XYZ file of C-alpha atoms in Angstrom:
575
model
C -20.404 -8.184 -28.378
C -22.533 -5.905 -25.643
C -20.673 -5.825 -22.416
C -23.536 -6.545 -20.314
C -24.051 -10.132 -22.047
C -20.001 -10.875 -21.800
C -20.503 -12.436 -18.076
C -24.175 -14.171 -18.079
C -22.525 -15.896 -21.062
C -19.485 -16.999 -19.525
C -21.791 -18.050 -16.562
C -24.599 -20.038 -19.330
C -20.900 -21.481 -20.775
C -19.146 -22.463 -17.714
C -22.472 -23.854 -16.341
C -23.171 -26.007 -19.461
C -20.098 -27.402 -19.729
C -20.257 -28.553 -15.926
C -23.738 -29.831 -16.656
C -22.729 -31.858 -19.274
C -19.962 -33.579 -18.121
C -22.467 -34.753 -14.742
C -24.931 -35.916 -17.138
C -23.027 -37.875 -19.280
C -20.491 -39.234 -16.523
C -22.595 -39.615 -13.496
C -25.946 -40.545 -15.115
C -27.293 -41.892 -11.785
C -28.374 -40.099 -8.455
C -25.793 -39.493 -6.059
C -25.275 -39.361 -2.526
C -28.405 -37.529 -0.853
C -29.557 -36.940 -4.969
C -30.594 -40.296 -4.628
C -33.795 -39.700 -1.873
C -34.150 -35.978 -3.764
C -34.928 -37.518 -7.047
C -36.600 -40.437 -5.649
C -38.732 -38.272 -4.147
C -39.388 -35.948 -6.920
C -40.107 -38.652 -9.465
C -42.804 -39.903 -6.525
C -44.670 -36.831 -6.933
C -44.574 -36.880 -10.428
C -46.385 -40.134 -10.592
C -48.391 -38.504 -7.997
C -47.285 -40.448 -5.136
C -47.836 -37.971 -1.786
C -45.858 -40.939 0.534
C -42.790 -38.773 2.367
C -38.994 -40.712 2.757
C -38.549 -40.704 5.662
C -34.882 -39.869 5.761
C -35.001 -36.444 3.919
C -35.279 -33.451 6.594
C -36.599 -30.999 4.212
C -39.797 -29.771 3.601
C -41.139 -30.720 0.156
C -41.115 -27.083 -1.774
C -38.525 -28.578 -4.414
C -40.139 -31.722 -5.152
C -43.584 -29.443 -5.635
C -42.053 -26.985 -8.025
C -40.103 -29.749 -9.953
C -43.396 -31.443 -10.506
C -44.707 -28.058 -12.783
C -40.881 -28.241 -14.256
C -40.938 -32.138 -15.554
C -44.719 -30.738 -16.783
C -42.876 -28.515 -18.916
C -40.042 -30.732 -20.336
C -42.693 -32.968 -21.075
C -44.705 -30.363 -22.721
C -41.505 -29.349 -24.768
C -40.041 -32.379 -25.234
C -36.833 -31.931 -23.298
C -34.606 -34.648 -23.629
C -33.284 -36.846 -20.915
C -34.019 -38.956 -18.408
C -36.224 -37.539 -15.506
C -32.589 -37.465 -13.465
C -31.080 -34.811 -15.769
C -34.526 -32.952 -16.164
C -34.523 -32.468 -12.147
C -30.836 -31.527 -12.757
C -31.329 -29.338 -15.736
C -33.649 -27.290 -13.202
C -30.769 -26.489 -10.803
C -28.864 -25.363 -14.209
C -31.716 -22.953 -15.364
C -32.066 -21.203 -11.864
C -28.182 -20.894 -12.371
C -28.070 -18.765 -15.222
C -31.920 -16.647 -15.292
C -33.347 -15.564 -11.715
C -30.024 -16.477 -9.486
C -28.154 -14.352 -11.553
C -30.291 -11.335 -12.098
C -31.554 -11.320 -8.776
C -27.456 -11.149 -7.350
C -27.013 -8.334 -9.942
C -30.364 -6.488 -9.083
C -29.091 -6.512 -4.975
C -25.489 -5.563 -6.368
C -26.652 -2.364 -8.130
C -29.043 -1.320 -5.270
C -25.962 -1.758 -2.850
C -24.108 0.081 -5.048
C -26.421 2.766 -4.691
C -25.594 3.299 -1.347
C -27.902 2.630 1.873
C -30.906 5.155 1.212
C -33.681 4.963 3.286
C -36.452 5.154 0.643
C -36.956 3.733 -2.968
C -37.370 6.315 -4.802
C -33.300 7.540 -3.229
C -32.030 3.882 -4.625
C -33.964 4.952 -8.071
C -32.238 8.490 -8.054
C -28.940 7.143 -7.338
C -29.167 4.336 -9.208
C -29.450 6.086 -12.385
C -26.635 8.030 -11.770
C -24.206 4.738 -12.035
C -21.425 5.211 -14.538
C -20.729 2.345 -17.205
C -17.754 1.288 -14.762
C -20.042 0.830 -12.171
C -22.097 -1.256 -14.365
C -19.523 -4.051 -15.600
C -18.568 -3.851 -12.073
C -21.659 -5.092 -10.977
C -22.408 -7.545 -13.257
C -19.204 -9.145 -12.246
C -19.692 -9.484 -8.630
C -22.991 -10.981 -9.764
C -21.148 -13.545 -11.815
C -18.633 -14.105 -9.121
C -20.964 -14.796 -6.717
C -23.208 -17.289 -9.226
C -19.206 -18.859 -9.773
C -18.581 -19.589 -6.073
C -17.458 -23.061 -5.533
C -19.687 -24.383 -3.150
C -23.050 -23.054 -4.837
C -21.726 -23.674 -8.595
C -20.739 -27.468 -7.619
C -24.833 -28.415 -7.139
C -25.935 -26.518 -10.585
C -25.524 -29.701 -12.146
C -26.756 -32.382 -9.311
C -30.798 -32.065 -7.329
C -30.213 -30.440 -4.121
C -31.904 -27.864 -2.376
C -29.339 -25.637 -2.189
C -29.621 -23.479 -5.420
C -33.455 -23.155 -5.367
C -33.058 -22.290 -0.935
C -30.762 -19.482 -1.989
C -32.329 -18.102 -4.845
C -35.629 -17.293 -3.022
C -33.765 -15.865 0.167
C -32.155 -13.394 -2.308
C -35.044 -12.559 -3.953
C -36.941 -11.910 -0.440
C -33.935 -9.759 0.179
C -34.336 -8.119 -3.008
C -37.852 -7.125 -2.456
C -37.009 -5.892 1.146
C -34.483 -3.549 -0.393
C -37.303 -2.452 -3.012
C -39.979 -2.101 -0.164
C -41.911 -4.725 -1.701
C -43.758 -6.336 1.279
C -46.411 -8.774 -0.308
C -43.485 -9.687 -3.051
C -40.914 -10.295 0.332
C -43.892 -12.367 2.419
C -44.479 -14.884 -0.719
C -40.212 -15.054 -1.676
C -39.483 -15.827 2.335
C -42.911 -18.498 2.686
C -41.368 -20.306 0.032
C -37.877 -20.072 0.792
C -39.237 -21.971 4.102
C -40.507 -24.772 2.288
C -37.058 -25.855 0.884
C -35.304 -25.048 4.430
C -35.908 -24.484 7.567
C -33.176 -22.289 8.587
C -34.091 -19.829 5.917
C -36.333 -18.480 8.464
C -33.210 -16.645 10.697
C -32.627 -14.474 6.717
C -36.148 -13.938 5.934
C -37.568 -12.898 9.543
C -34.573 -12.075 11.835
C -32.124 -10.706 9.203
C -34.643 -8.629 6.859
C -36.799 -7.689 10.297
C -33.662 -6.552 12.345
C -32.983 -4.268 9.232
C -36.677 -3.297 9.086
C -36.127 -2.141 12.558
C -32.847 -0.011 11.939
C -34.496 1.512 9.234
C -37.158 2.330 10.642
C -36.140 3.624 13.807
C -33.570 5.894 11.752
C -36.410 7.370 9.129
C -37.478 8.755 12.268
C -34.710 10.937 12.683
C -34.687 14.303 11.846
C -31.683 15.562 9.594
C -30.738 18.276 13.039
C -30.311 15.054 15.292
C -28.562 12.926 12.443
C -26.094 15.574 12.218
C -25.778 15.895 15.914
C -22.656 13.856 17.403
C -22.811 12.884 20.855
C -19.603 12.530 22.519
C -20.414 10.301 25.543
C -21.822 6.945 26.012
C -24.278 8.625 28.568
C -25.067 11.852 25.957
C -25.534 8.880 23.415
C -28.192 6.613 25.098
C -30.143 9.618 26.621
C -30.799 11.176 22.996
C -31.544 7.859 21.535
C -34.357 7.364 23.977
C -35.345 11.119 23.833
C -34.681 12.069 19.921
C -34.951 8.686 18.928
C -30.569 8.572 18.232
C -28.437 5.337 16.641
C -25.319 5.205 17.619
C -24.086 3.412 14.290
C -20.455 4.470 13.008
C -19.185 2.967 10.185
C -17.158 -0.233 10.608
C -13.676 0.956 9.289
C -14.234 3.599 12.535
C -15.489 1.565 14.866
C -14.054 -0.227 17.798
C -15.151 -3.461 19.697
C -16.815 -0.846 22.494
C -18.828 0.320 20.071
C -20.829 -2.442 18.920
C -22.750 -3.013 22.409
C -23.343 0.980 22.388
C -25.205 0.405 19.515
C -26.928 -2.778 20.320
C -28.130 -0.123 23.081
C -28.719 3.124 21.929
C -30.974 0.920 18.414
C -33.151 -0.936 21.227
C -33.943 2.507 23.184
C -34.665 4.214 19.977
C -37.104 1.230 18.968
C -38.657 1.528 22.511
C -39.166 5.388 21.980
C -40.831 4.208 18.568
C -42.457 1.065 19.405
C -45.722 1.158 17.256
C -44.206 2.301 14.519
C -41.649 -0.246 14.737
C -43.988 -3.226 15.592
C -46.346 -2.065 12.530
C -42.852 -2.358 10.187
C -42.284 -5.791 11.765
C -45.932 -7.146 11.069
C -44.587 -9.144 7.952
C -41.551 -10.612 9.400
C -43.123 -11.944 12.740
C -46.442 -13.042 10.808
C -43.581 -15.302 8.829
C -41.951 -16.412 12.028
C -45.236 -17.392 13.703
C -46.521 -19.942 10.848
C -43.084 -21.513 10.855
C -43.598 -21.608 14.823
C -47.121 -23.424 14.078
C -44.937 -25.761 11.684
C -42.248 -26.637 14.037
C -45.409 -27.319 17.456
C -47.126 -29.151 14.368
C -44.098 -31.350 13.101
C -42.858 -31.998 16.544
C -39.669 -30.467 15.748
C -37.431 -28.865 12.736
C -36.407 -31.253 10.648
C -39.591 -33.560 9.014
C -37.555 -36.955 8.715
C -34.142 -38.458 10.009
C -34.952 -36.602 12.958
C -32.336 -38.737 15.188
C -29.664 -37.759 13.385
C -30.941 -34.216 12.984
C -31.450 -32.805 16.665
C -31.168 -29.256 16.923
C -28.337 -27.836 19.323
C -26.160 -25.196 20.114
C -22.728 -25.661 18.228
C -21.093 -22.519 19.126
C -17.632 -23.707 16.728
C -19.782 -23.212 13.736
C -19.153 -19.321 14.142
C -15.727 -19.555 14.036
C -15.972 -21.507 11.411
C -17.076 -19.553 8.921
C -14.437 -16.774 8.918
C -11.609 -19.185 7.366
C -14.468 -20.679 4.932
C -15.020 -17.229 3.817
C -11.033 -16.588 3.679
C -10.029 -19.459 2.281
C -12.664 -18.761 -0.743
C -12.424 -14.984 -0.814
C -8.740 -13.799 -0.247
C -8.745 -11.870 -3.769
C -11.165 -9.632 -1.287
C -9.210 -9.855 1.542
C -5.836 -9.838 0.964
C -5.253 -5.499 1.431
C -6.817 -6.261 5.252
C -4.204 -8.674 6.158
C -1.484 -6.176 5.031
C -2.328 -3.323 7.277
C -0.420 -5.612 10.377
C 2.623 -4.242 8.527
C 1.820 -0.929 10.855
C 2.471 -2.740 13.400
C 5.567 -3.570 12.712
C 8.863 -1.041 14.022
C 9.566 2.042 11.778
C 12.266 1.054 11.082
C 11.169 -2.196 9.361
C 8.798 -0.254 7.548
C 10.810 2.245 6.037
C 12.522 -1.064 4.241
C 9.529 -2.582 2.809
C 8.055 -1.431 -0.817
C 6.343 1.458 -1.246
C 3.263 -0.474 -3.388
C 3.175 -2.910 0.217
C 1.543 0.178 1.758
C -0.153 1.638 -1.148
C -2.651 -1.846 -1.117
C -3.469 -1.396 2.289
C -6.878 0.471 3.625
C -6.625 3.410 5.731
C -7.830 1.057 8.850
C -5.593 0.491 12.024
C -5.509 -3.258 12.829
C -7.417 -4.640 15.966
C -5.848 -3.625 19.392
C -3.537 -6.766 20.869
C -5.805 -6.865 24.067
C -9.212 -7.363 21.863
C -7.131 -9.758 19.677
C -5.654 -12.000 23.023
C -9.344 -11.760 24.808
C -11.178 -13.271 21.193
C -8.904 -15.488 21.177
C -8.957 -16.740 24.930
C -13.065 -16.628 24.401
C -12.709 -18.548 21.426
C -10.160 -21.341 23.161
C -13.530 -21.808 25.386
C -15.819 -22.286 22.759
C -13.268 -25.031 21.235
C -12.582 -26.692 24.853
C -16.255 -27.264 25.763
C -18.622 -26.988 22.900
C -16.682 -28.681 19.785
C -19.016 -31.170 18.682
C -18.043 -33.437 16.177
C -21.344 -35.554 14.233
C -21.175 -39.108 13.574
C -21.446 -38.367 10.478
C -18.452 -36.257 9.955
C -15.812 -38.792 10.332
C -17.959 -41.352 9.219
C -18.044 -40.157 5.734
C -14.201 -40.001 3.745
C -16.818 -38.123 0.531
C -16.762 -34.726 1.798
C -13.537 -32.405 2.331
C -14.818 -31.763 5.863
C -13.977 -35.082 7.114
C -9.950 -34.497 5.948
C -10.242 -30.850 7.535
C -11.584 -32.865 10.736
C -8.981 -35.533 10.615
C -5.916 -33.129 10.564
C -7.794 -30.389 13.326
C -7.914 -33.678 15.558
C -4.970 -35.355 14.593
C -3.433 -33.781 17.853
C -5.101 -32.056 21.079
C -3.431 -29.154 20.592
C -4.133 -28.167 17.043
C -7.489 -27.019 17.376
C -6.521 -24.533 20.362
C -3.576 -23.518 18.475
C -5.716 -22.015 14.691
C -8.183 -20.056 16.906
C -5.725 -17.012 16.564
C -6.686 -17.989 12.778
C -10.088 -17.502 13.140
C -10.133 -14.728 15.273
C -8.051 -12.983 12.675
C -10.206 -14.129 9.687
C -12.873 -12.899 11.391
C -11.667 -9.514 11.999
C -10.344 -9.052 8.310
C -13.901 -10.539 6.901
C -15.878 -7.653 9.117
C -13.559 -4.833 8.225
C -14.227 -5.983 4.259
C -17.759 -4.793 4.700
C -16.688 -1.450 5.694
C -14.979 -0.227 2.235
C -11.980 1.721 2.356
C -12.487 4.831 4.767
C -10.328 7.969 3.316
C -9.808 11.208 4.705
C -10.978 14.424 2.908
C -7.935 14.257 0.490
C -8.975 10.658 -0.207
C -5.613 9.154 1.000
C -3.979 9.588 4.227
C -0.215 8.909 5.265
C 0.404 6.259 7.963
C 4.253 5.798 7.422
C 7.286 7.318 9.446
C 10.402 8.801 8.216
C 13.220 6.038 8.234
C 14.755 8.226 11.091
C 11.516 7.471 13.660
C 10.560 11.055 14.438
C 6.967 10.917 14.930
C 6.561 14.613 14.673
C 7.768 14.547 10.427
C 5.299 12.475 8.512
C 5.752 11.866 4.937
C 4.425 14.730 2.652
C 1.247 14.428 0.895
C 2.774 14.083 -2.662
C 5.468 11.684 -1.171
C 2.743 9.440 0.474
C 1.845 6.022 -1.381
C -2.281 6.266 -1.808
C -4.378 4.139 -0.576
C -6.678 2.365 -3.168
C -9.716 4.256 -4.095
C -13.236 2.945 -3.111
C -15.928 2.167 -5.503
C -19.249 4.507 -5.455
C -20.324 1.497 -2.917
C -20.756 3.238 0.565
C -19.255 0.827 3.053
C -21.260 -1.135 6.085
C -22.356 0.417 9.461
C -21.988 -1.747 12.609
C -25.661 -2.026 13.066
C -25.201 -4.180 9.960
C -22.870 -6.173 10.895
C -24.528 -7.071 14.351
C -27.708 -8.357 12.272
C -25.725 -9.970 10.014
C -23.695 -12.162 12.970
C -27.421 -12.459 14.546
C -28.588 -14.392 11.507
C -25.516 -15.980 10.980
C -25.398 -17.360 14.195
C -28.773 -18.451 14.603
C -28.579 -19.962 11.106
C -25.205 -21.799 11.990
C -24.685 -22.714 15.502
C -28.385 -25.000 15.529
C -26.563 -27.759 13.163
C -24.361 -30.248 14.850
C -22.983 -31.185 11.508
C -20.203 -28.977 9.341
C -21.004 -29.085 5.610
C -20.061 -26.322 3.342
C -23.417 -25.667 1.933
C -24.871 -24.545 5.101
C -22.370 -21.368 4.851
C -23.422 -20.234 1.030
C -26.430 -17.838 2.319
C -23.988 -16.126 4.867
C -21.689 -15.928 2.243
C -23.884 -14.807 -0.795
C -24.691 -11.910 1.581
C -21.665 -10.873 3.219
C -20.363 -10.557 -0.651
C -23.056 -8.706 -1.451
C -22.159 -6.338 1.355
C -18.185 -6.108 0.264
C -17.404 -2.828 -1.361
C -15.104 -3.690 -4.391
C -12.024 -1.543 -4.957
C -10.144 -0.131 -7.725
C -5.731 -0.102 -7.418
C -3.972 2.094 -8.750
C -2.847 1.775 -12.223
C 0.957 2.858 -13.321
C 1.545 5.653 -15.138
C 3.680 6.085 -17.983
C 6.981 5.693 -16.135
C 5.546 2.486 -14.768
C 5.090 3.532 -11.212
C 1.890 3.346 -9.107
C -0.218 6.878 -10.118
C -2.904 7.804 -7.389
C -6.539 6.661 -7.793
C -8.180 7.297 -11.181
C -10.751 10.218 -11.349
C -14.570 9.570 -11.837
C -13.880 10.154 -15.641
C -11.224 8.281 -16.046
C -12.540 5.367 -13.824
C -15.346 5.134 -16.884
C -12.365 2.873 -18.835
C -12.673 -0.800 -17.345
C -9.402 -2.641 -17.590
C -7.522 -5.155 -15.382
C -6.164 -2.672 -13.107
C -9.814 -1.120 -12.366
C -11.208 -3.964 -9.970
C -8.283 -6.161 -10.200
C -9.376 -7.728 -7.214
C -12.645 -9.097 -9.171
C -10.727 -10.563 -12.436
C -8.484 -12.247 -9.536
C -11.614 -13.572 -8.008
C -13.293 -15.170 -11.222
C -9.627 -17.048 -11.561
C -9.770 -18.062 -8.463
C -13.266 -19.903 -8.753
C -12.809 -21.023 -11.816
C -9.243 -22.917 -10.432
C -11.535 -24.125 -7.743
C -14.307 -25.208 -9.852
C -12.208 -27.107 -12.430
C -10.055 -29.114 -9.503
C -13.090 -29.994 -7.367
C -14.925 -31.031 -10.738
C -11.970 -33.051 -11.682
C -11.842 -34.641 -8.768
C -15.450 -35.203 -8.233
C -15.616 -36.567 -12.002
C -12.199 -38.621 -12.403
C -11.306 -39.596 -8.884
C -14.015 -42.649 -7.861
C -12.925 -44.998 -5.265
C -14.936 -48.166 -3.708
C -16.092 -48.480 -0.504
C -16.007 -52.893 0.321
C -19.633 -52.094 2.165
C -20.617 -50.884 -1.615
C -18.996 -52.966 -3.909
C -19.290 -51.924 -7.584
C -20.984 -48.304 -7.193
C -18.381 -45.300 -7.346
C -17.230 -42.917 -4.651
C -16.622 -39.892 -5.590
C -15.453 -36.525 -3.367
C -17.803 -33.538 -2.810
C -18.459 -30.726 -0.745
């Protein structure tokens, strides 16, 4: 069997099975499926009257109505429940799927500034590269809280799918393709418009403010903050290191240096940005039109400022991505004495990117900034602890089972944080493509360890890593996207996710040699041979979904309990 259809058909597989076991065990809507498919089936009988209780506009329920057309045409079988369903299922395994491995290969590519660069590069991508794109592209279709809803009508799948695909048009400089992909995203939600206007304009902006550039000023370093932001407003400079170089002072200078640049370019920049705000004002005309965001439920629904929500999201993406993650957390072991380190293994060094962890004053001041967020802006909906169905109300329940536990994990997310950024950067190497970071056992700092004695640091794909004008218009989105809910749910983080994984270079250990020890990271040629040592990191991922997958599916499928307010109709957990 082909390589390239191994993983869609362990995706097709893996999705089936899920499907199957929801349609034959839970034949009737649950939770919010219940006003979805009520909904849906309305317009199918060509009913136009809105429930008032769903807060989404009615894109799904329109393109579901041209769906149950065709499973009527073709004589699907099943009830109108598991055709909705079945819907979720297809987008799944066809367009979700392609699109994820379309935006993988182009980020593989590296960041070019023009099409026809991606197109050059691209077809210079080794076989390697290819199976290791097609996995992160199943990976990502496997991830827990997306895969869960392939099998139940939510918005979720469909919302996603078109955000990636106005991503993956941006990337291809497809503008009337990216205008149609983010109008649409809007009608299944609303906060699909901070990805498709703010996130794909802010990178409209850095792009073009940098193709204005000559090659003389990109190679030009200035070596002051004041040299910086007078040739960004005079040659039209970024400031925009890479993130494994980069320190906490350096993500204002770009903020800076980006806006004086767009200044000194302004019609150029505002002719780039015609798409994006022509999006952003027809959802303003939507939201004076409306009277607000959300269409129904609006009491329950009012838009706020929910600062938690952004720390959050770094344990969320942790907890579900630590086969990433786990190299990040061990470079604190160089911080640790000398004489410590000399005692720990060799291969505890050699997993570890050539990154110095944060500085202990940024560390105590993120942490001291996010004690304030917690102390006077943790808001916790009526709805949270109201409903014992979704894992957030048990993460609630112990995070306020005592005042002091929620001021005592910000370290946590301050560090997740920290490790989650840094994944975006790759694995900076030196010109001999490791670097040596340990002491002699003996502490003199003048001897280091010699360059054949040094344990390697694990070789980078072709994937060039993240700049910190990305990740400032990636927190800008996120933000905006996250901190206008007052309620927690896990579904609200899957875009963030699906494109901070897209933006994680993968990596590629070492493999032992024929003694069995640790040899240094393979060549190109002999990085064309995919095995489990080659991207170890992504085999370790698709186990870890899959765990995830099957326990939360068990538990969903075999775990009912009764509520006395419902007697007779089945409970069951979710995310």
């Amino acid at each position: 069997m082909s390589r390239s259809i191994i993983r869609p058909a362990v995706l097709r597989g893996l999705g089936a099975v899920w499907f199957y076991n929801i349609a034959t065990r839970v034949a009737d809507p649950y939770l919010d499926e219940y006003f979805h498919v009520r909904q849906a089936i309305a317009y199918w009988n060509h009913d136009l009257t809105w429930d008032p209780k769903i807060t989404t506009p009615p894109g799904l329920y329109i393109i579901s109505y041209l769906w149950l057309y065709l499973c009527k045409v073709f004589h699907l079988p099943g009830s109108l429940t598991v055709q909705l369903r079945g819907f979720n299922l297809l987008l799944s395994i066809w367009p979700l799927y392609f699109t994820l491995q379309r935006l993988s290969t182009q980020l593989s590519a590296g960041n070019a500034s023009d099409s026809s660069a991606q197109t050059d590069s691209c077809s210079k991508r080794t076989a390697a590269s290819s199976w290791k794109i097609e996995h992160i592209a199943l990976n990502a279709c496997l991830f827990p809280p997306l895969f869960f809803f392939y099998a139940l009508y939510y918005t979720d799948v469909l919302s996603a799918c078109l955000v990636l695909l106005a991503f993956d048009a941006f990337r291809s400089r497809q503008r009337i393709k990216m205008v149609t992909y983010s109008i649409l995203s809007l009608t299944l939600r609303q906060t699909n418009i901070f990805w498709v206007s703010i996130f794909l304009g802010g990178l409209e902006v850095i792009r073009t403010v940098k193709s204005k550039t000559t090659n003389t000023e990109k190679s030009h370093v200035e070596t002051t903050v004041i040299e910086m932001i007078k040739a960004s407003y005079m040659k039209g400079y970024v400031y925009d290191p890479p993130i494994g170089e980069a320190g906490i002072e350096d993500y204002p200078v770009c903020v800076v240096t980006s806006g004086l640049a767009s200044l000194r370019s302004i019609f150029q920049v505002m002719q780039a940005l015609l798409s994006y705000i022509a999006v952003l004002l027809m959802f303003a005309c939507f939201v004076v039109w409306n009277g607000g965001v959300v269409l129904g439920d609006k009491s329950n629904h009012v838009a706020t400022v929910h600062l938690p929500q952004m720390l959050y999201i770094w344990p969320y993406i942790t907890f579900f991505s630590w086969p990433l993650l786990y190299p990040y957390f061990l470079t604190f072991l160089r911080i640790l004495p000398s004489s410590i380190q000399s005692m720990l293994p060799r291969s505890a060094f050699r997993y570890t990117p050539a990154i110095a962890p944060p500085r202990i004053l940024v560390m105590i001041l993120s942490t001291a900034v996010a004690c304030l967020i917690v102390r006077f802006n943790t808001l916790i909906h009526p709805f949270t602890l109201a409903d014992n169905r979704h894992y957030t109300f048990y993460v609630f329940r112990i995070l306020l089972r005592h005042p002091a536990i929620k001021y005592l994990i910000t370290p946590v997310y301050v560090l997740c944080g920290w490790v989650a950024i840094q994944a975006m950067g790759g694995w900076p190497q030196g010109e001999s493509g490791h670097q040596s970071f340990r002491e002699p056992p003996d502490g003199n700092k003048s001897e280091k360890i010699s360059e054949d004695e040094a344990p390697a640091p694990i070789a980078a794909d072709k994937r060039d890593g993240q700049s910190v004008s990305f990740v400032l218009v990636f927190l800008l989105a996120t933000s905006l996207s996250l901190i206008s809910a007052p309620l927690v749910e896990p579904r609200y983080f899957v875009v963030p996710w699906l494109i901070w994984r897209l933006h994680v270079p993968s990596m590629a250990p070492p493999r032992p040699d024929a003694k069995g020890d640790l040899a240094k990271p393979s060549t190109e040629e002999d990085d064309s041979i995919p095995n489990l040592w080659l991207g170890v990191n992504l085999y370790i991922e698709t186990a870890w979904y899959i765990v995830v997958n099957v326990v939360t599916g068990y538990i969903f499928l075999n775990w009912g309990f009764d509520w006395p307010s419902e007697p007779g109709k089945v409970q069951r957990f979710m995310w």
